[in-house]
Each structure stands twice: as structure tokens, then as C-alpha cells.
GROMACS .gro file of C-alpha atoms in nm:
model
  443
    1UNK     CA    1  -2.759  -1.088  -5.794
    2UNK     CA    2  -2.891  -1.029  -5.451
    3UNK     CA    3  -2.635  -0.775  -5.361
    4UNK     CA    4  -2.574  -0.568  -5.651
    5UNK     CA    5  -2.792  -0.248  -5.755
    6UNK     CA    6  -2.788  -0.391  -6.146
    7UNK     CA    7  -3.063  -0.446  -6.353
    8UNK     CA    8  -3.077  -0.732  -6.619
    9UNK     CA    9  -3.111  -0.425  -6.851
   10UNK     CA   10  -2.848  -0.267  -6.688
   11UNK     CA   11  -2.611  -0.578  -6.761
   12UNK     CA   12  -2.713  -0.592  -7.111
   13UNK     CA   13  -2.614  -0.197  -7.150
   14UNK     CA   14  -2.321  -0.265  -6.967
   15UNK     CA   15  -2.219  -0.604  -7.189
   16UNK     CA   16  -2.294  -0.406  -7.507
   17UNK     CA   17  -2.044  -0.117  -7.390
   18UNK     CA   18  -1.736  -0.355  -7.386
   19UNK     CA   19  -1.845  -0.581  -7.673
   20UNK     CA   20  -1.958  -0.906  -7.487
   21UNK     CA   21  -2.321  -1.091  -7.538
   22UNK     CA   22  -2.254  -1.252  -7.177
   23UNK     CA   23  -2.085  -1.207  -6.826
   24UNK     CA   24  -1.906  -1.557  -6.857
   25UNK     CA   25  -1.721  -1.474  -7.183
   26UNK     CA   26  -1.563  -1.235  -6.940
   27UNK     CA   27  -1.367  -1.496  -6.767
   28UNK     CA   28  -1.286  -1.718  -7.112
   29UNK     CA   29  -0.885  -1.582  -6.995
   30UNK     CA   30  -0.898  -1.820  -6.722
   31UNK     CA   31  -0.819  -2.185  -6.875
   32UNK     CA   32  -1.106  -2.436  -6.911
   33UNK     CA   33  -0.947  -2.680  -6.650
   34UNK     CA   34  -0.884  -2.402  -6.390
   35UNK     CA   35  -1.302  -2.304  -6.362
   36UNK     CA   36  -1.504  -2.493  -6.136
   37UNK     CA   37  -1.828  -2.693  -6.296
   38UNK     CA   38  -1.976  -2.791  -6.051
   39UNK     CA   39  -2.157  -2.636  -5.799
   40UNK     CA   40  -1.964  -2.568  -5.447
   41UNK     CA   41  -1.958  -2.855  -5.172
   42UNK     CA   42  -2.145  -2.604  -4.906
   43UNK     CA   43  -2.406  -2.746  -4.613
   44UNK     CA   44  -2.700  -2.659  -4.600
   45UNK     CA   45  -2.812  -2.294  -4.466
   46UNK     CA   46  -2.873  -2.245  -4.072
   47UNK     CA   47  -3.094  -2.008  -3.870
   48UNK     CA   48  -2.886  -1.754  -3.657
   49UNK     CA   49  -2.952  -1.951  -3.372
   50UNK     CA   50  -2.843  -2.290  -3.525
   51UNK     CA   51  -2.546  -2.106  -3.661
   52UNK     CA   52  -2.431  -1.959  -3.275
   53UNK     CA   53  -2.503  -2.345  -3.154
   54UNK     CA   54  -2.258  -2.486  -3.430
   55UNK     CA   55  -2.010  -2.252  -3.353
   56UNK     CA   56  -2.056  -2.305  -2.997
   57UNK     CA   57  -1.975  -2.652  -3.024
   58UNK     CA   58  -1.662  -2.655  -3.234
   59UNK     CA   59  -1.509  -2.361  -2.942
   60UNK     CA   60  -1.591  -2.602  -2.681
   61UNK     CA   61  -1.373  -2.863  -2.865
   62UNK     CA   62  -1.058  -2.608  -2.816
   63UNK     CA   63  -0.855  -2.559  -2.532
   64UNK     CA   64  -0.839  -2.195  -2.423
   65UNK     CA   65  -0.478  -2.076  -2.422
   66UNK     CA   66  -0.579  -1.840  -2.115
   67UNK     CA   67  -0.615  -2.157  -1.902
   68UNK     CA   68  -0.296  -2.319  -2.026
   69UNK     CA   69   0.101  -2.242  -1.936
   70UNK     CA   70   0.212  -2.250  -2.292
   71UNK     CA   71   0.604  -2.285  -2.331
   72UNK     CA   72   0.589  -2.221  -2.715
   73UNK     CA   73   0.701  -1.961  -2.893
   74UNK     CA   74   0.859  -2.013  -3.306
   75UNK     CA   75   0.774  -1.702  -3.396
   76UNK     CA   76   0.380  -1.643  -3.236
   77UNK     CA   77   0.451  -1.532  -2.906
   78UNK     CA   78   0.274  -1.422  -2.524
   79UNK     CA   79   0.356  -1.082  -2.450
   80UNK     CA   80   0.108  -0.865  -2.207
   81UNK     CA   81  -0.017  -0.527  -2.382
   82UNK     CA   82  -0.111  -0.233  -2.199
   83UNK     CA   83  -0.484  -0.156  -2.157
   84UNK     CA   84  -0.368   0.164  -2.301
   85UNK     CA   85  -0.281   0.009  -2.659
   86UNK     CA   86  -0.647  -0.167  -2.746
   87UNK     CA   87  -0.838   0.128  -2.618
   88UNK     CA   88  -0.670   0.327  -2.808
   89UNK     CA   89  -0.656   0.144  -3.149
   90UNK     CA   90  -1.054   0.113  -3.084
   91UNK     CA   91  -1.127   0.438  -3.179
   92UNK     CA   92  -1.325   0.468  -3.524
   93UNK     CA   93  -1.047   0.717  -3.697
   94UNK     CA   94  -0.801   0.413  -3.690
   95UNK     CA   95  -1.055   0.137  -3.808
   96UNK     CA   96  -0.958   0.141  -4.142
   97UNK     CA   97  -0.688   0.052  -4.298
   98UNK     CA   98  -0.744   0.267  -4.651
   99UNK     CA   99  -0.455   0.443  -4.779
  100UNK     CA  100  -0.487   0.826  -4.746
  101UNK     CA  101  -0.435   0.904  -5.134
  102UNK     CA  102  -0.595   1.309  -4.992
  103UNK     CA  103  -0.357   1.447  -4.737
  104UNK     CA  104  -0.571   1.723  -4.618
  105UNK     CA  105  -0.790   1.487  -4.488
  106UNK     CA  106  -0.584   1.206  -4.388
  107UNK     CA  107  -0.364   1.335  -4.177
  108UNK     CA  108  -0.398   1.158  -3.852
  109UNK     CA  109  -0.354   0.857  -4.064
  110UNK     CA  110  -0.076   1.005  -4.200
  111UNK     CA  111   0.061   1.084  -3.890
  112UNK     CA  112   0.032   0.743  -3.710
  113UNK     CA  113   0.196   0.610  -4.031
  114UNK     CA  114   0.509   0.823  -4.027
  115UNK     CA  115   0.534   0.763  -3.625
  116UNK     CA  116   0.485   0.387  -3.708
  117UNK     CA  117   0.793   0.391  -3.925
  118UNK     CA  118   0.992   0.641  -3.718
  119UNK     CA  119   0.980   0.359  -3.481
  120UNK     CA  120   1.107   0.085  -3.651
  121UNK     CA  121   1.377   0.219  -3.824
  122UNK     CA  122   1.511   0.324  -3.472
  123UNK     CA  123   1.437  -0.025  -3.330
  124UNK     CA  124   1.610  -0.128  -3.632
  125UNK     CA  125   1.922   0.077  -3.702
  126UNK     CA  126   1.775   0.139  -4.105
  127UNK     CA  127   1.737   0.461  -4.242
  128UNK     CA  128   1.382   0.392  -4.409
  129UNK     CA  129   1.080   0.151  -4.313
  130UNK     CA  130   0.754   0.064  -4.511
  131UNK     CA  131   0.446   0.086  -4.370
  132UNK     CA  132   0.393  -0.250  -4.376
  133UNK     CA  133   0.285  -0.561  -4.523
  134UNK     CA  134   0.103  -0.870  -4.442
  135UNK     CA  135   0.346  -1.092  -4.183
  136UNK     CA  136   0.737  -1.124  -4.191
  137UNK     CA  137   0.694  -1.432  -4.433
  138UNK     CA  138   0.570  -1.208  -4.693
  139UNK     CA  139   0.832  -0.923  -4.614
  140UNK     CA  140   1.126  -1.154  -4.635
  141UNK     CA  141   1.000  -1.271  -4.963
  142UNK     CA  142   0.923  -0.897  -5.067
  143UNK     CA  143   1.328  -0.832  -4.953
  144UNK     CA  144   1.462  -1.116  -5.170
  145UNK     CA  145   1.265  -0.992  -5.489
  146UNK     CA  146   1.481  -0.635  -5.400
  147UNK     CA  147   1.792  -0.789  -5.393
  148UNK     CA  148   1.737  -0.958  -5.736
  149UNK     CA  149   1.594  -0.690  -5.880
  150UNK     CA  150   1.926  -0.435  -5.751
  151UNK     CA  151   2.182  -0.674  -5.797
  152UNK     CA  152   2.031  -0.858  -6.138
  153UNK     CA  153   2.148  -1.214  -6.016
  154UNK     CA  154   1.879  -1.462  -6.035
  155UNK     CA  155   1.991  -1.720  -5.681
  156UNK     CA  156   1.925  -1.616  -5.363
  157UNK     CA  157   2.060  -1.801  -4.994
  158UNK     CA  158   1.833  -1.827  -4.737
  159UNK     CA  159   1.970  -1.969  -4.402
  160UNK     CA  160   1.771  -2.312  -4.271
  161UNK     CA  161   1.760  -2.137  -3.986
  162UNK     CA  162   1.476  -1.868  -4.091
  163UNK     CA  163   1.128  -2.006  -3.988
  164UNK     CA  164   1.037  -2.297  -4.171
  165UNK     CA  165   0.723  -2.098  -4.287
  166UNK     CA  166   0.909  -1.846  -4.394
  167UNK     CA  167   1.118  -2.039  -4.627
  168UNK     CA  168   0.796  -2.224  -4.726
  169UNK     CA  169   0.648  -1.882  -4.859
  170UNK     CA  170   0.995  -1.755  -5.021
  171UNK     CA  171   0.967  -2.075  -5.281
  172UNK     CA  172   0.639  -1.986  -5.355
  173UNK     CA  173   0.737  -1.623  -5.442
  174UNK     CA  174   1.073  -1.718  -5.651
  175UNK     CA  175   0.971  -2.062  -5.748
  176UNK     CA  176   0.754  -1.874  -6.079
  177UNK     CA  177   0.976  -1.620  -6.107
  178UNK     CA  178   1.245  -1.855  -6.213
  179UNK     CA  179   1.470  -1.753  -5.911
  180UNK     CA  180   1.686  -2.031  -5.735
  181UNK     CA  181   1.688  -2.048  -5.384
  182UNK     CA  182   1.961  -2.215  -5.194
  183UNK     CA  183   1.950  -2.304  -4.833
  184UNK     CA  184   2.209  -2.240  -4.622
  185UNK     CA  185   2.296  -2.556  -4.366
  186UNK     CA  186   2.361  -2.472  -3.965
  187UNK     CA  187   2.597  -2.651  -3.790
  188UNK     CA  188   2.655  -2.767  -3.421
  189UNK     CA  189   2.667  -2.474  -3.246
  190UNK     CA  190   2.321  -2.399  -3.360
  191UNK     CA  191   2.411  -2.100  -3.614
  192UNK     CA  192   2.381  -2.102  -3.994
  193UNK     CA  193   2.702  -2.235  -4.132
  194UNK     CA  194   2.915  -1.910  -4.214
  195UNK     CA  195   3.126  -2.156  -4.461
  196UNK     CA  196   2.896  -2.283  -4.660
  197UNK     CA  197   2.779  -1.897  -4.737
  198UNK     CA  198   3.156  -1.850  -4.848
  199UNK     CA  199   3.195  -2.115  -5.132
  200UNK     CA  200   2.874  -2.003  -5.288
  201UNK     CA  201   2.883  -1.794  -5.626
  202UNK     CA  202   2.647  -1.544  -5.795
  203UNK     CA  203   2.407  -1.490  -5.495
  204UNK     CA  204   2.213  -1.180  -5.462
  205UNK     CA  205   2.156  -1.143  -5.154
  206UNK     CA  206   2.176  -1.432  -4.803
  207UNK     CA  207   1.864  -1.385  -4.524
  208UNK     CA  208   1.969  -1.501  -4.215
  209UNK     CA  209   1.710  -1.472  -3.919
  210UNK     CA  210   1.897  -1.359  -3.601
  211UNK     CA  211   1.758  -1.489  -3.298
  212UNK     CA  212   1.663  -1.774  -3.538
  213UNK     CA  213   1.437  -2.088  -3.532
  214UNK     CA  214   1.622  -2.213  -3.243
  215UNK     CA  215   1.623  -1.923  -3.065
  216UNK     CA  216   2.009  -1.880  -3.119
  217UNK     CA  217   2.157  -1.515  -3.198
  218UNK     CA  218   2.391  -1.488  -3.470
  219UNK     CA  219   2.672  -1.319  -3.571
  220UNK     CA  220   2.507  -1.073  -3.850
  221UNK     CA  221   2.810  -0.917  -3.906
  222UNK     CA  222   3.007  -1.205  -4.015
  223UNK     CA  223   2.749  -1.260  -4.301
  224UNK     CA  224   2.741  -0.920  -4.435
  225UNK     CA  225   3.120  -0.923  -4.515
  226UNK     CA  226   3.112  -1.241  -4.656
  227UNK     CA  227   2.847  -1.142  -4.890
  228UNK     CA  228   2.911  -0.782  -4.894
  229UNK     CA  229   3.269  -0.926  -5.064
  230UNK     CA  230   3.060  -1.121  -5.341
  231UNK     CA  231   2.880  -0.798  -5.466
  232UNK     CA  232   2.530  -0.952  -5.293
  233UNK     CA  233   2.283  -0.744  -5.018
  234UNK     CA  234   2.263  -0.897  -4.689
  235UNK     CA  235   1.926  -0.938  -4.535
  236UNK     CA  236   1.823  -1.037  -4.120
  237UNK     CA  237   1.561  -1.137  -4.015
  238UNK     CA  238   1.339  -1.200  -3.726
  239UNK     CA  239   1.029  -1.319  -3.560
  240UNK     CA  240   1.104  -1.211  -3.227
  241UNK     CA  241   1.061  -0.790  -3.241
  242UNK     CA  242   1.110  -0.769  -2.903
  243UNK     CA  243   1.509  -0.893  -2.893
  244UNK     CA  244   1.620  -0.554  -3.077
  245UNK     CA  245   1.559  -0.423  -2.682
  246UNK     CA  246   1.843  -0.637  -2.557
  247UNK     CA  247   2.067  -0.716  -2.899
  248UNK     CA  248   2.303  -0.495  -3.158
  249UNK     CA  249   2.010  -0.396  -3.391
  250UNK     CA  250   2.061  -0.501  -3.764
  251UNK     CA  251   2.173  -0.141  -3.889
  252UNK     CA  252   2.471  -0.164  -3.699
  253UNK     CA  253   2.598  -0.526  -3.785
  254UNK     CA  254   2.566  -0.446  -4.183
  255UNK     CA  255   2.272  -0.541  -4.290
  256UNK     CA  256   2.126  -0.371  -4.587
  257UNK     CA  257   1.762  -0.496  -4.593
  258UNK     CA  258   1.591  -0.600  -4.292
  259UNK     CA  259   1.236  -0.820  -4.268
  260UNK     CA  260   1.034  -0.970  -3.995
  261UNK     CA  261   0.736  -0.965  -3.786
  262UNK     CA  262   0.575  -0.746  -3.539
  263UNK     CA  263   0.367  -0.937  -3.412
  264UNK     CA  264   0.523  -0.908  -3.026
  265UNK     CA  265   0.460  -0.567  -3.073
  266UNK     CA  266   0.135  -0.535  -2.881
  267UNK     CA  267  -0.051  -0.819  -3.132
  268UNK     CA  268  -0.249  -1.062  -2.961
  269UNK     CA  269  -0.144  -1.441  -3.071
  270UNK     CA  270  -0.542  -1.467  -3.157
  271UNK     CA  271  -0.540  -1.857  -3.320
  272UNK     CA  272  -0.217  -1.770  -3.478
  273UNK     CA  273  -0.299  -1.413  -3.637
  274UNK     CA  274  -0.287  -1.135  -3.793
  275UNK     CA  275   0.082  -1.129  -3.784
  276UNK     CA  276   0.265  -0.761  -3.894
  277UNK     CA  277   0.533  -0.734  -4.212
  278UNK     CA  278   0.797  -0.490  -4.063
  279UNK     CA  279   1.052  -0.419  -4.401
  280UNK     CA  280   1.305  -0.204  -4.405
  281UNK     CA  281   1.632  -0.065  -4.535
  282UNK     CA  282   1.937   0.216  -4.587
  283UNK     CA  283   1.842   0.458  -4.834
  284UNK     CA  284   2.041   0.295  -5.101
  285UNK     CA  285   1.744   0.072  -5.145
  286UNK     CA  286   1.462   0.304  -5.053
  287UNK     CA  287   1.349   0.299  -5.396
  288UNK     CA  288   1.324  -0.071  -5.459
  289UNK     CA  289   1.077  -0.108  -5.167
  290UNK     CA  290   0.772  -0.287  -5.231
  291UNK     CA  291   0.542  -0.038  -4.978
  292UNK     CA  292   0.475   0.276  -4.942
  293UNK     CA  293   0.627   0.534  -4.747
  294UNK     CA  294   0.509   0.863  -4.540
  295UNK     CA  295   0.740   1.194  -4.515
  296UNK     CA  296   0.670   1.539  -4.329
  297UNK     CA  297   0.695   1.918  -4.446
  298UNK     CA  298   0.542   2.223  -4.438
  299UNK     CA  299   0.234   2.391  -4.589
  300UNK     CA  300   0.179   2.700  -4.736
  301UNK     CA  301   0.107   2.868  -4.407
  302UNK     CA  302   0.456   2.720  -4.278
  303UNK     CA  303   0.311   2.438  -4.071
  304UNK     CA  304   0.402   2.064  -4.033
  305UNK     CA  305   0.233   1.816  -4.231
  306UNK     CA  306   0.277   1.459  -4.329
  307UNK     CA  307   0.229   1.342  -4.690
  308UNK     CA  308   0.225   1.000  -4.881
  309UNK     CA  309   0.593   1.017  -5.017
  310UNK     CA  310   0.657   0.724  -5.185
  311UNK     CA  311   0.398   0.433  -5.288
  312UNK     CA  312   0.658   0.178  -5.484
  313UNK     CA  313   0.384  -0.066  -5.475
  314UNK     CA  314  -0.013   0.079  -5.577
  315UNK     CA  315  -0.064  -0.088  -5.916
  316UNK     CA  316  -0.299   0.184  -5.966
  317UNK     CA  317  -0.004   0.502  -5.961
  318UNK     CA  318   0.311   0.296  -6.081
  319UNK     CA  319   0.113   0.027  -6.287
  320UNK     CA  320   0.320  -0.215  -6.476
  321UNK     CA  321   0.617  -0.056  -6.274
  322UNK     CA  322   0.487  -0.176  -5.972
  323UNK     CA  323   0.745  -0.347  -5.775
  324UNK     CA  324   0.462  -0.575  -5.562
  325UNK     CA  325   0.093  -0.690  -5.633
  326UNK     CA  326   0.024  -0.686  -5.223
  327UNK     CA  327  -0.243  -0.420  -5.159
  328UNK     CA  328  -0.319  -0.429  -4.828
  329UNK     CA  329  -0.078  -0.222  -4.623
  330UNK     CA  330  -0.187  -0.391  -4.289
  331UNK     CA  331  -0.267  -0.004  -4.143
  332UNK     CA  332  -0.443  -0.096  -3.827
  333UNK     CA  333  -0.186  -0.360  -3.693
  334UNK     CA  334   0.101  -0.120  -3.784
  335UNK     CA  335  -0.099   0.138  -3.577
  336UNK     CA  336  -0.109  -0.119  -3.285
  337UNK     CA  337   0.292  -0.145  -3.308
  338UNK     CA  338   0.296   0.229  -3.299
  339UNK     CA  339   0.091   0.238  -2.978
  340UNK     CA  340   0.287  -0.035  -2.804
  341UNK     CA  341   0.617   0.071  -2.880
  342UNK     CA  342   0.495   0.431  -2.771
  343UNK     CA  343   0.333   0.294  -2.444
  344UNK     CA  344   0.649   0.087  -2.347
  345UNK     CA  345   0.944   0.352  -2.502
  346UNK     CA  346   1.258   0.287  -2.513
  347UNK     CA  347   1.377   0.204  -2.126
  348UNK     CA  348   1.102   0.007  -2.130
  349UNK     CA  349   1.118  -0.183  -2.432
  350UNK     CA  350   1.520  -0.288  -2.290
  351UNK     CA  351   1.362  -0.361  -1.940
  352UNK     CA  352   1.098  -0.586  -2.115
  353UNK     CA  353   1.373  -0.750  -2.371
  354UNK     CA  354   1.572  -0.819  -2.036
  355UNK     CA  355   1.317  -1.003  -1.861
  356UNK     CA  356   1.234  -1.228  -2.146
  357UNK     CA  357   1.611  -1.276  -2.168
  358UNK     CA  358   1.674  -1.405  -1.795
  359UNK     CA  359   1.320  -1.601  -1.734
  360UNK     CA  360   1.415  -1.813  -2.057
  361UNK     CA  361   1.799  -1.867  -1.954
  362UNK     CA  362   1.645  -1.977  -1.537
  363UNK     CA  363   1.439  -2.252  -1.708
  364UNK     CA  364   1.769  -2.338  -1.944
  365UNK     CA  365   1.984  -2.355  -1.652
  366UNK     CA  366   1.725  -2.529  -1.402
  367UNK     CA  367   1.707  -2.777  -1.709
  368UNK     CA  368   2.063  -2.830  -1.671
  369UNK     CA  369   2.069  -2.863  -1.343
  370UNK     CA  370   1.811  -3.144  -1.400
  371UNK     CA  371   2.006  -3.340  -1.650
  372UNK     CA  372   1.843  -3.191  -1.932
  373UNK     CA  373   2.054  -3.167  -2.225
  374UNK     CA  374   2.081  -2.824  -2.378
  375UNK     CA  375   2.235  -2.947  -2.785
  376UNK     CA  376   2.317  -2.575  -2.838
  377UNK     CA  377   2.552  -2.388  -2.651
  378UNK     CA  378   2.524  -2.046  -2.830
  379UNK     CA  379   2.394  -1.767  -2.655
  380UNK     CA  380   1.987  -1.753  -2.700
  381UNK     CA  381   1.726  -1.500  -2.627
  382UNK     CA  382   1.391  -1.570  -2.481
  383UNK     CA  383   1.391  -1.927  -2.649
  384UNK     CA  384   1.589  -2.220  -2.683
  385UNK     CA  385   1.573  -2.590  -2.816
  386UNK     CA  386   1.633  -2.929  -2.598
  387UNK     CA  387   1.669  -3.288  -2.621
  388UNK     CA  388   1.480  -3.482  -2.393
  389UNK     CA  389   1.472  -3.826  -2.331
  390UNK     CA  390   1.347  -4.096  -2.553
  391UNK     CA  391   0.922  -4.199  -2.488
  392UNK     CA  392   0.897  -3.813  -2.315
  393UNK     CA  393   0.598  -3.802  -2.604
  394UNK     CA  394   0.432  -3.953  -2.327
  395UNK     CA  395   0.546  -3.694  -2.106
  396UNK     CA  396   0.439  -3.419  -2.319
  397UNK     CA  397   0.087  -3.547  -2.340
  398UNK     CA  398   0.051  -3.604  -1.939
  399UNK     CA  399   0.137  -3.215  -1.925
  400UNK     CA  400  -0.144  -3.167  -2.196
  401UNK     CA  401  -0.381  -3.290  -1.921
  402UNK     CA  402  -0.219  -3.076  -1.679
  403UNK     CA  403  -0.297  -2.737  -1.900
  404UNK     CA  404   0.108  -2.761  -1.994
  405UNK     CA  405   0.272  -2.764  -2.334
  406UNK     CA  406   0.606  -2.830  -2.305
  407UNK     CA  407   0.762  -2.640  -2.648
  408UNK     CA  408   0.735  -2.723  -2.979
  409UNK     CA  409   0.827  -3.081  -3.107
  410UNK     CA  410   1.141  -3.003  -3.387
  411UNK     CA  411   1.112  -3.333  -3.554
  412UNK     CA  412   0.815  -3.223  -3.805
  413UNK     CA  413   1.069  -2.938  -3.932
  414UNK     CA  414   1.401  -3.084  -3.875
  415UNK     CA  415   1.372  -3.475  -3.916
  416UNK     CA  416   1.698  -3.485  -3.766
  417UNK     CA  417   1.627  -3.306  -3.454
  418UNK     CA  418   1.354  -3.576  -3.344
  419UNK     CA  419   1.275  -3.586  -2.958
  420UNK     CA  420   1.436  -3.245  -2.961
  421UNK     CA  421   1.201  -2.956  -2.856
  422UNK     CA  422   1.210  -2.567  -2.858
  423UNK     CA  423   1.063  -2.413  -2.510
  424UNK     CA  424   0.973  -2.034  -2.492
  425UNK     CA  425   0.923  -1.796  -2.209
  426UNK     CA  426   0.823  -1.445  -2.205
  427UNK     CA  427   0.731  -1.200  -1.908
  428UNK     CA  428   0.375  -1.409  -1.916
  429UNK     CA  429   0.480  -1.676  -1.732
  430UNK     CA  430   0.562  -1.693  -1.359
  431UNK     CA  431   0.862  -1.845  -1.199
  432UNK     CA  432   0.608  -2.079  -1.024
  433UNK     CA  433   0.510  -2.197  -1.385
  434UNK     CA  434   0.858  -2.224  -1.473
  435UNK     CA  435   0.934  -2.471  -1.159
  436UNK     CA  436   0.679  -2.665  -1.234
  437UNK     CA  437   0.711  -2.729  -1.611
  438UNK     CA  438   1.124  -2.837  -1.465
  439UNK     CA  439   0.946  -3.047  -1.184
  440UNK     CA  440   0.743  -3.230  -1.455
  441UNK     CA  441   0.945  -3.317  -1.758
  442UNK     CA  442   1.166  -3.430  -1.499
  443UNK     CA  443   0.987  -3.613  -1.274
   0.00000   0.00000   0.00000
């Protein structure tokens, strides 16, 4: 009991109180074969200094991304932030990320909430946005559970083209909720398969991630009739914020409930986190978000003020009507979105989506050009997959030792797509790195 203030005499008073003799008959709800015996597997204690050597040793076994031309994206990707954005966001008032339950204290909180939101729905096309949740895995998952719980069905369609992650963390919200998931095939032109979607009965709602795992943009639209015509919500999603400067944004191709992440949106990749859950909707579904939501009006002396509207999700307000058991609301990285959306507005967000658009479609057409074989011929955004040769493993690890990594392998994800790969660019890398990764894989 290092760290606590109580007294053995204090823990007897307390144990009394609630009718208990001890603090372990407090956790006889948890079954016998879920508790651990034994005692935990730990090493043994360092010093500080030994600590700062250990830790020194296991960085020096990494290779610094900062040093490396990294042609990956699937859904963590390079994007430069303005100095502007982390000075900012280092100020103490935005350190926390505790909900502002007093408004006449919280309003700069507030504030950068409701601007946060503001922004996304417009980026969007939606009427509403949350602010926010943990990463777009959890927000797609949070969407589906709306959709069930509006339309009452029980079997939701998720496209195989969402991020495999994604789809890994949608089972493990419906798989104990009893709710059957169906996946949605894609066919040769790299798209989810519209036809499959149309022979399918008592769905709830289809989430199809536009551009998706292979970079490919689809036809929203399309999807939201079909479904629209079987009584079920349609849902997009994303990983790649920054495409909404360039593409039709959701709100305007039908979509009812939109989910992804923000992490492009000033978030550095940092060892693959923290990512941002951007969710929102039209205001037919306001009330089935799983978030909470900040509004403005006026005080008493007839000035502008922001308050916490709606909070669909604090167990501690709505209790056993609480439509999610997440938390966190993620405050400081939706704060950094803010910031970064702010700093770039909205000429500059387009310029930015535009040269992530034509640095990704040089490298597809040098690729070409060099015999390259391009599988998918649908329009992409800033990524796309290819199929190269058979052996170019080796390949790929000679450009390891040359501080290169040519895309992500597709084989682990999609056995089918084996020696296929999916190469990203953004603004980060140079034309010169761009010739050169061409000049390598096809040397």
C-alpha cells in the first residue's frame, strides 16, 4: 500500500461499512479461473541509470524512420505539421483531456471542442460530429452498434476492403453481442463488390471504407441506394483524412454515418500511435451517438458561450442507458486536428490533398513505364497496390539496407494477393526519392 493514504484501521472501517471482513472477497465476482495465483513474471528492479542503459539499447536496435524513405502508408501515414500546431497544443490549458462537466470554467475547452467538430462535419458533409474517440477502428465499431441499435436488425456488412484492423476490432465488438458480421468480397477492379451487397437480406447497415485498403476510391453513392432500398444505414469510412481535400465528401454521396481516423490530421505516426476516432452523422442519428457533443448560446448577459450538449456516452449521467463504455474522449489529439486543420484551412487542405494525389499517381505511372504491373485500374488517391515480380522479397530487403521500404507486403492480409504490395506517397517524400525507389525495384 505504498501509494495510498489508508490506514490498516482505515481499511477495516472502510470493510465494515460495506459488509466485507477482507479486500479480496471484493473481487469473488470475477471467476476463480480468470484471477491470477501466481505472482507476476516481472525482472528484477533497476537503478535509474540501469533503466536509461536498457532502454538505450533496445532504441539502438530500431531503425529511425527519420533516416529512412518509407513508401508505406495502410492507414498510418507521413504528413509534415506546422511548427505552429505542436507549439500550440503544448500549452498547459490543453494538457488534459478531462471533460468540462462546469462550463464556467471550461470554456476554452469547450471552445476548442465545438471548433474541433465544426471542422469535421464540414470536411465531412454530416450535420453532427463527436468529439472523439480512441482511433477509427473503435469508431467504425461504435457506428455499427448505431445502426443495430436504430434499425433493430442484428447482421451487419462490412466491405473486405476496410482495414484489416478495423474489421479485426468490429468482431470483437459484435462477436459478444451476438451480432453477425458479413464481409463483403471486392472484385477486379479493386472496389468492394456492389453485387454481392445487393443479394444480401436483413442488414443494418454496410461500412465501406472509401479510399480503401488498396488505396482505391469508391463509388459511395452506389452503396447507399442499394442499402438505403433494404431499410439499412450506410456507413464510409476512411483512414486517409486528408482525401476529403480532393474527393466528394461522404455527406454528399449518402452516407448516413461516417467513421475513421484523424490521424493525418497533424498526428505524428510516433511507433504507430495515438491514432484519432473521427464519428459522425445527419441529425437523424445524433442521438444514437456514442460521444459527447458541444453546442453554443448565450448567457444571461447575452454573450456567446459553449456548453456540453449532449454526452450519449458518460456511464456516470446516462448510466445503464449509456450507449458506449469508452471513457476517454481522446481531447488533446482532437485539439491537435483542430489546430492543423485551422493552420492549413480550407485552400490549403485541397492544395495539400492535390499534391499527395499527383506524387502517388508519378510513381504509378513511372512504374508503368517500367513494366511494373499496376492489378487495379480504378482511380486511387495517394496510395496504390502492385505486383512485382516473383523473388523481389529479395529486392525488398536490399532496399532495407539502403534506408528504403518499398510498401507494404499484401500477402499477410490477403493470401491471395501474395508478391503484391501497396506503396504510399505523401508531400514527405521528394521526387528524387521517388526516382530512386523506380530505379531500384527495377533495376
Amino acid at each position: 500500500m505504498r501509494y495510498l493514504p489508508h490506514t490498516q484501521e482505515d481499511i477495516k472501517e472502510m470493510l465494515e461499512v460495506i459488509g466485507v471482513d477482507t479486500v479480496d472477497e471484493l473481487f469473488e465476482a470475477i471467476p476463480e479461473a480468470c484471477r491470477n495465483k501466481e505472482p507476476l513474471n516481472l525482472p528484477k528492479a533497476m537503478s535509474e541509470w540501469e533503466l536509461n542503459a536498457h532502454m538505450d539499447a533496445l532504441a539502438a536496435t530500431m531503425a529511425p524512420s527519420s533516416e529512412y524513405r518509407v513508401f508505406i502508408g495502410a492507414g498510418s501515414y507521413n504528413h509534415h505539421i506546422p511548427s505552429s500546431v505542436p507549439y500550440l497544443l503544448s500549452r498547459q490549458e490543453f494538457a488534459t483531456a478531462y471533460t468540462p462537466y462546469q462550463p464556467e470554467i471550461s470554456q476554452g475547452t469547450l471552445q476548442g471542442i465545438y471548433e474541433f467538430q465544426t471542422l469535421v462535419t464540414r470536411l465531412l458533409g454530416m450535420d453532427v460530429a463527436t468529439a472523439s474517440h480512441y482511433d477509427g477502428a473503435t469508431g467504425l465499431s461504435e457506428a455499427l452498434l448505431m445502426a443495430v441499435r436504430k434499425t433493430k436488425k442484428n447482421k451487419v456488412a462490412v466491405s473486405a476492403l476496410c482495414h484489416p484492423f478495423h474489421r479485426d476490432v468490429i468482431r470483437t465488438y459484435m462477436g459478444p453481442a451476438g451480432i453477425e458480421v458479413v464481409e463483403v468480397p471486392y472484385g477486379k477492379d479493386g472496389r468492394t463488390d456492389l453485387s454481392a451487397l445487393e443479394v444480401m437480406d436483413g442488414i443494418a447497415a454496410v461500412a465501406v471504407q472509401s479510399p480503401n485498403f488498396f488505396g482505391v476510391v469508391e463509388d459511395l453513392q452506389s452503396f447507399a441506394d442499394v442499402i438505403h432500398a433494404k431499410k439499412g444505414l450506410m456507413i464510409g469510412s476512411f483512414t486517409e483524412a486528408i482525401s476529403w481535400g480532393l474527393l466528394k465528401d461522404p455527406g454528399s454521396q449518402g452516407v448516413d454515418i461516417v467513421a475513421g481516423d484523424g490521424q493525418s490530421l497533424g498526428i505524428p505516426k510516433s511507433f504507430g500511435g495515438p491514432g484519432l476516432g473521427l464519428l459522425a452523422s445527419t441529425k437523424a442519428y445524433m442521438r444514437q451517438l456514442p460521444g459527447r457533443l458541444v453546442g453554443t448560446t448565450t448567457d444571461l448577459d447575452g454573450k456567446r458561450g459553449f456548453v456540453l450538449t449532449l454526452a450519449a456516452r458518460e456511464q456516470h449521467i446516462r448510466r445503464e442507458k449509456a450507449t458506449s463504455n469508452i471513457c476517454s474522449n481522446n481531447g488533446l489529439c482532437a485539439m491537435n486536428a483542430a489546430m492543423y486543420m485551422a493552420s492549413l484551412g480550407g485552400s490549403g487542405f485541397k492544395r495539400l490533398a492535390q499534391i499527395n494525389h499527383n506524387k502517388a499517381e508519378y510513381l504509378k505511372r513511372k512504374l508503368v513505364e517500367a513494366g511494373v504491373e499496376i492489378p487495379f485500374a480504378s482511380p486511387t488517391f495517394n496510395e496504390f497496390v502492385v505486383k512485382f515480380p516473383d523473388g523481389f522479397d529479395k529486392t525488398y530487403d536490399r532496399l532495407l539496407s539502403k534506408m528504403i521500404v518499398a510498401g507494404l507486403p499484401l500477402g499477410r492480409f490477403y493470401p491471395e494477393l501474395e508478391g503484391h504490395y501497396l506503396l504510399c506517397v505523401t508531400e514527405t517524400l521528394s521526387k528524387i526519392d521517388i526516382d530512386q525507389l523506380v530505379k531500384e525495384v527495377t533495376a
